[in-house]
Amino acid sequence: MTFLLLTLIALLAFAATRMRSFQLVGGDSRLLHSRPRYYGSYGALLAFGPACLVLMCWSLLQPVVLSQITYAQLTTDHIAAAGSADLALTEIRRTANGAIEGSEAAQLLAARLTQLKAVGDTLKVAIVLVLSVLGAGVAWAQITPQMRARNRVERSVQWLLIAAASLAILTTLGIILSLLFNTIGFFRLHPATDFFFGLVWQPSFGGGSSLGVLPLLWGTLYISLIALAVAVPIGLMSAIYLSEYAGSRFRSTAKPLLEVLAGIPTIVYGLFALVTVGPFLLGVFGNDGLGWMAGGTAVITAGLVMGIMLIPFVSSLSDDIINAVPQSLRDGSLGLGATRSETIRQVVLPAALPGIVGAILLAASRAIGETMIVVLGAGAAARLSMNPFDAMTTVTAKIVSQLTGDSDFLSPEALVAFALGMTLFAITLALNVFALFIVRKYREQYE
Amino acid sequence: MSTSLLDQSSRTRKRNASERRFVRLGLGAIFLSLGFLAMLLIAIAGNGYGAFTQTRIDVAMTWDAESIAKAEKSIVKTAKYNGMIAKALRGQMEAAGIDPQMKDKELLQLVSSSAGAQLRDFVTATDATKGQFDFLASSRVDGYLKGRVTRASLAEDKNLSPAHLDLVDAMRAAGMVERRFNLDFIFGGDASESRPEAAGLGVSMVGSFYMVLVVLGCALPVGVAAAIYLQEFAPKNRLTDLIEVNIANLAAVPSIVFGILGLAVFIQFAHLPQSAPLVGGLVLTLMTLPRIIIPARAALGAVPPSIREAALGVGASKSQAVFHHVLPLSMPGILTGVIIGMAQALGETAPLLLIGMVGYIASNHPDGLISGFTDPNSAMPAQIYEWAKRADPAYIERAWGGIILLLAFLMAMNFVAIVLRRKFERRW
């Protein structure tokens, strides 16, 4: 509502300042430094920008400030009755919303909270509107035919663009901070040595859980390894055939078809693993067949399906890299009498090797971070085993199960998900940075 | 050893054989991947098409105001209505010469447990005293008609017995039971775990729609602005390098990490409502942004410098050259990237799990524009995951059916992107 009003004022300011610029030069726009619409934009900008900034900051900060005020007013009795200060705050907040009818003390504080909120909201609207009108007035007063309105407007637009681009930094920062704070919270409740070196993953909601990350890491690596063992040879050979042998007609049909595999959402692969591949493998390796496999969800199921998912990823990346190898290298080798496959194996592939390693590392990072396939296809048991037909679980699957369960958000069993997320983020980040570094360095080599 | 050029030496033969092997290996790899694709598509189509038909039982009902009043007074109202349905069903069977040979309670196992509520909704809203109903058959009966349920598999099933199946056969012969196209699956909401026959994808489709709207509204302007800055204005300095490294990395961060970010920032810190499409959309926006910025930069970079120079030459400022000339020319390429990014966002599941878009039974359509953004809802992939987790095989069929719908949307979006590129792409 306030926002709409603000927009309205900005539009009015645009019309008014634009008209004024015309009036100042008696309708002859040649005498203005900038075109009239820039004067209008300048007015709109001053009316909208600062007020909008205040509106946003106020809306973000008000709940924090209000809960701090309420927090200061909590009595020890009240905290004891609710269990913890946070629970007491939640109770008060929900009472204020009318969602529940809290205790007497909570109702008192809730009434105060509602009152403060009303005052804050009114104040916010008033200040924002005054600021907006003030901005329009300043713009109106500043306008002269000599004023460089265009330059000022363009500079503000530049800042907007910079802000948009900086959102990437902000996102990374947000990820790191949200992971870090909750991870620290977790390590306050749970010994770090158990997390990093524990060999047992056994969350129990009554407390006293063993939350060792090693079995999860092992499951993750094992599944990723199988996925890469499927995806790398198939993807690489496809890329070689497509870029070195295939005619343009074959290439233009096969390549888009391969890319369809990349466009299929991971939930589809997950269901494919759960319903089709798992039972199929169970039929071959299960008790009716070879007797190696106990259930459809296993490392091999998830790894195989994930491998299928990664084929187009590996093949399109290696395709780019193989194409980047200069033709002169091939011509030289063929001119010496090598066959095409010898050229590829002994000249093209070694030249493309760093890039291909980079592509494989990117694929590995994809496999490690993949969630839906392992949630549906790999099973839920954390175990350290060499048998690919066993059910195992991964870091991502446990993040999902720990955060979607019924456990209290502040218990170590839920907070461990953030520590797992941190582990995952650190591993994939390291892989990505390294892989991107290799790929970029390699590209420069032949440019 | 022959010395003729026409005879190949054994070494040449070996080399040529290895050449042929290599080619065959490459071709084999491609056909293997295409075979995987075919298997996947067959699995989807074969398992999912069943969800688009549903077995229905036609029952002609008559009632009077008195029995309605009595039913409305009772505490468990649908039980009374169920009784009325059983009576009508029995009468209709006997008229068709079928002897049910079972009690009302057992007879009702043929019909979905939502039938009573359906009848009540109709009866209380009308003055008529009779009507023709096509009640949903229970999921086991539906499974029997689709070949999922057999007499053998019902041996230990307490929801239906083989005797029921004999009845169903007789009723089919009499034309009372039929598989029909299932509009409710496309437009209806989710149902509780025990009623797979009534579950639909419609509500979560609406949730996905609002989420994609959020992604479009946030990611398009921000992504284009960031791409313009980096491609056209950014000086070569530390900040620019930092931004570029960040974008490249964010594009490869696992999607579940964005879910954790959303949980911590939007729900834990900013107290936005859980399970809301607004939050889902914001998380997906953050995830999609780098995937939009990268192709947008490529599209801007593809506009030749001569355009910029010509604009600058006739007195445009740098901003004017970019916003009046370069940006409009690169718009088709940018939009193609945006649509593909949105298609990826539409199919993404993992981050949605963490912000509470599963476990919530999305059974009612949101009742307005704002509540569409803020009310708890599910999304298509999250709903499919939810169904895949439920034990009943009838839900697995629905999950596959949901995948068909999801893929149809993704294909449509990609098709639009391809058409856009073909139609408006300019080669300089």
PDB file of N, CA and C in Angstrom, chain A residues 252-309:
ATOM      1  N   SER A 252      23.614 -32.993 -35.681  1.00  0.00           N
ATOM      2  CA  SER A 252      22.526 -32.068 -35.358  1.00  0.00           C
ATOM      3  C   SER A 252      21.287 -32.788 -34.853  1.00  0.00           C
ATOM      4  N   THR A 253      21.206 -34.119 -34.985  1.00  0.00           N
ATOM      5  CA  THR A 253      20.094 -34.828 -34.329  1.00  0.00           C
ATOM      6  C   THR A 253      20.532 -35.382 -32.976  1.00  0.00           C
ATOM      7  N   ALA A 254      21.740 -35.963 -32.932  1.00  0.00           N
ATOM      8  CA  ALA A 254      22.139 -36.666 -31.704  1.00  0.00           C
ATOM      9  C   ALA A 254      22.418 -35.688 -30.570  1.00  0.00           C
ATOM     10  N   LYS A 255      23.022 -34.544 -30.897  1.00  0.00           N
ATOM     11  CA  LYS A 255      23.417 -33.637 -29.823  1.00  0.00           C
ATOM     12  C   LYS A 255      22.217 -33.070 -29.052  1.00  0.00           C
ATOM     13  N   PRO A 256      21.191 -32.537 -29.754  1.00  0.00           N
ATOM     14  CA  PRO A 256      20.022 -32.059 -29.004  1.00  0.00           C
ATOM     15  C   PRO A 256      19.345 -33.171 -28.212  1.00  0.00           C
ATOM     16  N   LEU A 257      19.323 -34.399 -28.791  1.00  0.00           N
ATOM     17  CA  LEU A 257      18.692 -35.509 -28.074  1.00  0.00           C
ATOM     18  C   LEU A 257      19.439 -35.790 -26.770  1.00  0.00           C
ATOM     19  N   LEU A 258      20.792 -35.745 -26.848  1.00  0.00           N
ATOM     20  CA  LEU A 258      21.590 -35.959 -25.636  1.00  0.00           C
ATOM     21  C   LEU A 258      21.283 -34.868 -24.621  1.00  0.00           C
ATOM     22  N   GLU A 259      21.093 -33.638 -25.144  1.00  0.00           N
ATOM     23  CA  GLU A 259      20.867 -32.541 -24.208  1.00  0.00           C
ATOM     24  C   GLU A 259      19.505 -32.616 -23.540  1.00  0.00           C
ATOM     25  N   VAL A 260      18.587 -33.395 -24.150  1.00  0.00           N
ATOM     26  CA  VAL A 260      17.301 -33.614 -23.479  1.00  0.00           C
ATOM     27  C   VAL A 260      17.538 -34.249 -22.114  1.00  0.00           C
ATOM     28  N   LEU A 261      18.508 -35.188 -22.079  1.00  0.00           N
ATOM     29  CA  LEU A 261      18.834 -35.851 -20.809  1.00  0.00           C
ATOM     30  C   LEU A 261      19.223 -34.825 -19.741  1.00  0.00           C
ATOM     31  N   ALA A 262      19.898 -33.741 -20.188  1.00  0.00           N
ATOM     32  CA  ALA A 262      20.332 -32.737 -19.227  1.00  0.00           C
ATOM     33  C   ALA A 262      19.170 -31.870 -18.765  1.00  0.00           C
ATOM     34  N   GLY A 263      18.126 -31.767 -19.587  1.00  0.00           N
ATOM     35  CA  GLY A 263      17.023 -30.879 -19.228  1.00  0.00           C
ATOM     36  C   GLY A 263      15.979 -31.537 -18.358  1.00  0.00           C
ATOM     37  N   ILE A 264      16.097 -32.842 -18.148  1.00  0.00           N
ATOM     38  CA  ILE A 264      15.095 -33.549 -17.340  1.00  0.00           C
ATOM     39  C   ILE A 264      15.345 -33.265 -15.866  1.00  0.00           C
ATOM     40  N   PRO A 265      14.319 -32.839 -15.116  1.00  0.00           N
ATOM     41  CA  PRO A 265      14.527 -32.514 -13.702  1.00  0.00           C
ATOM     42  C   PRO A 265      14.988 -33.730 -12.903  1.00  0.00           C
ATOM     43  N   THR A 266      15.736 -33.463 -11.830  1.00  0.00           N
ATOM     44  CA  THR A 266      16.325 -34.557 -11.081  1.00  0.00           C
ATOM     45  C   THR A 266      15.274 -35.419 -10.382  1.00  0.00           C
ATOM     46  N   ILE A 267      14.105 -34.841 -10.082  1.00  0.00           N
ATOM     47  CA  ILE A 267      13.075 -35.644  -9.427  1.00  0.00           C
ATOM     48  C   ILE A 267      12.664 -36.802 -10.325  1.00  0.00           C
ATOM     49  N   VAL A 268      12.707 -36.571 -11.656  1.00  0.00           N
ATOM     50  CA  VAL A 268      12.352 -37.634 -12.597  1.00  0.00           C
ATOM     51  C   VAL A 268      13.374 -38.768 -12.502  1.00  0.00           C
ATOM     52  N   TYR A 269      14.662 -38.396 -12.446  1.00  0.00           N
ATOM     53  CA  TYR A 269      15.695 -39.421 -12.287  1.00  0.00           C
ATOM     54  C   TYR A 269      15.521 -40.161 -10.960  1.00  0.00           C
ATOM     55  N   GLY A 270      15.142 -39.418  -9.934  1.00  0.00           N
ATOM     56  CA  GLY A 270      14.932 -40.038  -8.628  1.00  0.00           C
ATOM     57  C   GLY A 270      13.857 -41.106  -8.699  1.00  0.00           C
ATOM     58  N   LEU A 271      12.752 -40.751  -9.308  1.00  0.00           N
ATOM     59  CA  LEU A 271      11.649 -41.705  -9.418  1.00  0.00           C
ATOM     60  C   LEU A 271      12.047 -42.880 -10.310  1.00  0.00           C
ATOM     61  N   PHE A 272      12.814 -42.584 -11.362  1.00  0.00           N
ATOM     62  CA  PHE A 272      13.312 -43.626 -12.272  1.00  0.00           C
ATOM     63  C   PHE A 272      14.156 -44.628 -11.481  1.00  0.00           C
ATOM     64  N   ALA A 273      15.013 -44.100 -10.586  1.00  0.00           N
ATOM     65  CA  ALA A 273      15.841 -44.976  -9.758  1.00  0.00           C
ATOM     66  C   ALA A 273      14.973 -45.814  -8.835  1.00  0.00           C
ATOM     67  N   LEU A 274      14.006 -45.150  -8.203  1.00  0.00           N
ATOM     68  CA  LEU A 274      13.199 -45.822  -7.187  1.00  0.00           C
ATOM     69  C   LEU A 274      12.300 -46.895  -7.796  1.00  0.00           C
ATOM     70  N   VAL A 275      11.668 -46.571  -8.916  1.00  0.00           N
ATOM     71  CA  VAL A 275      10.611 -47.434  -9.431  1.00  0.00           C
ATOM     72  C   VAL A 275      11.097 -48.375 -10.523  1.00  0.00           C
ATOM     73  N   THR A 276      12.015 -47.920 -11.368  1.00  0.00           N
ATOM     74  CA  THR A 276      12.404 -48.736 -12.512  1.00  0.00           C
ATOM     75  C   THR A 276      13.752 -49.421 -12.315  1.00  0.00           C
ATOM     76  N   VAL A 277      14.795 -48.618 -12.061  1.00  0.00           N
ATOM     77  CA  VAL A 277      16.152 -49.189 -12.022  1.00  0.00           C
ATOM     78  C   VAL A 277      16.344 -50.074 -10.789  1.00  0.00           C
ATOM     79  N   GLY A 278      15.872 -49.599  -9.631  1.00  0.00           N
ATOM     80  CA  GLY A 278      16.033 -50.364  -8.391  1.00  0.00           C
ATOM     81  C   GLY A 278      15.454 -51.761  -8.501  1.00  0.00           C
ATOM     82  N   PRO A 279      14.155 -51.881  -8.817  1.00  0.00           N
ATOM     83  CA  PRO A 279      13.571 -53.221  -8.955  1.00  0.00           C
ATOM     84  C   PRO A 279      14.235 -54.056 -10.047  1.00  0.00           C
ATOM     85  N   PHE A 280      14.684 -53.397 -11.146  1.00  0.00           N
ATOM     86  CA  PHE A 280      15.354 -54.145 -12.209  1.00  0.00           C
ATOM     87  C   PHE A 280      16.657 -54.757 -11.691  1.00  0.00           C
ATOM     88  N   LEU A 281      17.462 -53.935 -11.000  1.00  0.00           N
ATOM     89  CA  LEU A 281      18.724 -54.439 -10.452  1.00  0.00           C
ATOM     90  C   LEU A 281      18.454 -55.514  -9.406  1.00  0.00           C
ATOM     91  N   LEU A 282      17.390 -55.319  -8.639  1.00  0.00           N
ATOM     92  CA  LEU A 282      17.038 -56.304  -7.612  1.00  0.00           C
ATOM     93  C   LEU A 282      16.697 -57.637  -8.264  1.00  0.00           C
ATOM     94  N   GLY A 283      16.054 -57.562  -9.443  1.00  0.00           N
ATOM     95  CA  GLY A 283      15.720 -58.791 -10.152  1.00  0.00           C
ATOM     96  C   GLY A 283      16.971 -59.532 -10.604  1.00  0.00           C
ATOM     97  N   VAL A 284      18.014 -58.770 -10.984  1.00  0.00           N
ATOM     98  CA  VAL A 284      19.239 -59.411 -11.480  1.00  0.00           C
ATOM     99  C   VAL A 284      20.143 -59.852 -10.327  1.00  0.00           C
ATOM    100  N   PHE A 285      20.368 -58.901  -9.380  1.00  0.00           N
ATOM    101  CA  PHE A 285      21.332 -59.186  -8.311  1.00  0.00           C
ATOM    102  C   PHE A 285      20.675 -59.584  -6.988  1.00  0.00           C
ATOM    103  N   GLY A 286      19.349 -59.532  -6.938  1.00  0.00           N
ATOM    104  CA  GLY A 286      18.659 -59.797  -5.675  1.00  0.00           C
ATOM    105  C   GLY A 286      18.566 -61.274  -5.358  1.00  0.00           C
ATOM    106  N   ASN A 287      17.688 -61.594  -4.432  1.00  0.00           N
ATOM    107  CA  ASN A 287      17.593 -62.976  -3.955  1.00  0.00           C
ATOM    108  C   ASN A 287      17.110 -63.939  -5.026  1.00  0.00           C
ATOM    109  N   ASP A 288      16.340 -63.407  -6.014  1.00  0.00           N
ATOM    110  CA  ASP A 288      15.893 -64.281  -7.098  1.00  0.00           C
ATOM    111  C   ASP A 288      16.997 -64.505  -8.109  1.00  0.00           C
ATOM    112  N   GLY A 289      17.981 -63.618  -8.128  1.00  0.00           N
ATOM    113  CA  GLY A 289      19.063 -63.743  -9.103  1.00  0.00           C
ATOM    114  C   GLY A 289      20.341 -64.197  -8.428  1.00  0.00           C
ATOM    115  N   LEU A 290      21.298 -63.285  -8.308  1.00  0.00           N
ATOM    116  CA  LEU A 290      22.605 -63.658  -7.784  1.00  0.00           C
ATOM    117  C   LEU A 290      22.660 -63.631  -6.259  1.00  0.00           C
ATOM    118  N   GLY A 291      21.687 -62.998  -5.640  1.00  0.00           N
ATOM    119  CA  GLY A 291      21.646 -62.991  -4.187  1.00  0.00           C
ATOM    120  C   GLY A 291      22.608 -62.025  -3.525  1.00  0.00           C
ATOM    121  N   TRP A 292      23.005 -60.968  -4.229  1.00  0.00           N
ATOM    122  CA  TRP A 292      23.939 -60.010  -3.645  1.00  0.00           C
ATOM    123  C   TRP A 292      23.239 -58.799  -3.043  1.00  0.00           C
ATOM    124  N   MET A 293      22.006 -58.611  -3.410  1.00  0.00           N
ATOM    125  CA  MET A 293      21.351 -57.335  -3.140  1.00  0.00           C
ATOM    126  C   MET A 293      20.122 -57.584  -2.278  1.00  0.00           C
ATOM    127  N   ALA A 294      19.929 -56.742  -1.253  1.00  0.00           N
ATOM    128  CA  ALA A 294      18.805 -56.984  -0.341  1.00  0.00           C
ATOM    129  C   ALA A 294      17.604 -56.115  -0.669  1.00  0.00           C
ATOM    130  N   GLY A 295      17.833 -54.920  -1.193  1.00  0.00           N
ATOM    131  CA  GLY A 295      16.710 -54.036  -1.489  1.00  0.00           C
ATOM    132  C   GLY A 295      16.991 -53.230  -2.731  1.00  0.00           C
ATOM    133  N   GLY A 296      15.933 -52.639  -3.305  1.00  0.00           N
ATOM    134  CA  GLY A 296      16.086 -51.882  -4.550  1.00  0.00           C
ATOM    135  C   GLY A 296      16.906 -50.625  -4.394  1.00  0.00           C
ATOM    136  N   THR A 297      16.841 -49.998  -3.201  1.00  0.00           N
ATOM    137  CA  THR A 297      17.616 -48.776  -3.019  1.00  0.00           C
ATOM    138  C   THR A 297      19.017 -49.148  -2.568  1.00  0.00           C
ATOM    139  N   ALA A 298      19.991 -48.770  -3.377  1.00  0.00           N
ATOM    140  CA  ALA A 298      21.377 -49.132  -3.077  1.00  0.00           C
ATOM    141  C   ALA A 298      22.310 -48.140  -3.744  1.00  0.00           C
ATOM    142  N   VAL A 299      23.577 -48.228  -3.367  1.00  0.00           N
ATOM    143  CA  VAL A 299      24.592 -47.354  -3.940  1.00  0.00           C
ATOM    144  C   VAL A 299      24.610 -47.482  -5.462  1.00  0.00           C
ATOM    145  N   ILE A 300      24.523 -48.727  -5.938  1.00  0.00           N
ATOM    146  CA  ILE A 300      24.643 -48.943  -7.378  1.00  0.00           C
ATOM    147  C   ILE A 300      23.452 -48.327  -8.116  1.00  0.00           C
ATOM    148  N   THR A 301      22.256 -48.420  -7.523  1.00  0.00           N
ATOM    149  CA  THR A 301      21.073 -47.837  -8.164  1.00  0.00           C
ATOM    150  C   THR A 301      21.254 -46.339  -8.347  1.00  0.00           C
ATOM    151  N   ALA A 302      21.561 -45.664  -7.225  1.00  0.00           N
ATOM    152  CA  ALA A 302      21.707 -44.221  -7.281  1.00  0.00           C
ATOM    153  C   ALA A 302      22.864 -43.838  -8.192  1.00  0.00           C
ATOM    154  N   GLY A 303      23.987 -44.585  -8.098  1.00  0.00           N
ATOM    155  CA  GLY A 303      25.150 -44.244  -8.899  1.00  0.00           C
ATOM    156  C   GLY A 303      24.879 -44.374 -10.386  1.00  0.00           C
ATOM    157  N   LEU A 304      24.207 -45.442 -10.756  1.00  0.00           N
ATOM    158  CA  LEU A 304      23.906 -45.685 -12.171  1.00  0.00           C
ATOM    159  C   LEU A 304      23.037 -44.572 -12.734  1.00  0.00           C
ATOM    160  N   VAL A 305      21.964 -44.252 -12.010  1.00  0.00           N
ATOM    161  CA  VAL A 305      21.032 -43.232 -12.511  1.00  0.00           C
ATOM    162  C   VAL A 305      21.712 -41.865 -12.544  1.00  0.00           C
ATOM    163  N   MET A 306      22.514 -41.595 -11.524  1.00  0.00           N
ATOM    164  CA  MET A 306      23.213 -40.317 -11.507  1.00  0.00           C
ATOM    165  C   MET A 306      24.201 -40.249 -12.669  1.00  0.00           C
ATOM    166  N   GLY A 307      24.802 -41.391 -12.988  1.00  0.00           N
ATOM    167  CA  GLY A 307      25.698 -41.442 -14.134  1.00  0.00           C
ATOM    168  C   GLY A 307      24.971 -41.076 -15.418  1.00  0.00           C
ATOM    169  N   ILE A 308      23.770 -41.624 -15.591  1.00  0.00           N
ATOM    170  CA  ILE A 308      22.977 -41.290 -16.783  1.00  0.00           C
ATOM    171  C   ILE A 308      22.717 -39.792 -16.833  1.00  0.00           C
ATOM    172  N   MET A 309      22.400 -39.221 -15.649  1.00  0.00           N
ATOM    173  CA  MET A 309      22.119 -37.790 -15.605  1.00  0.00           C
ATOM    174  C   MET A 309      23.341 -36.977 -16.012  1.00  0.00           C
TER     175      MET A 309
END
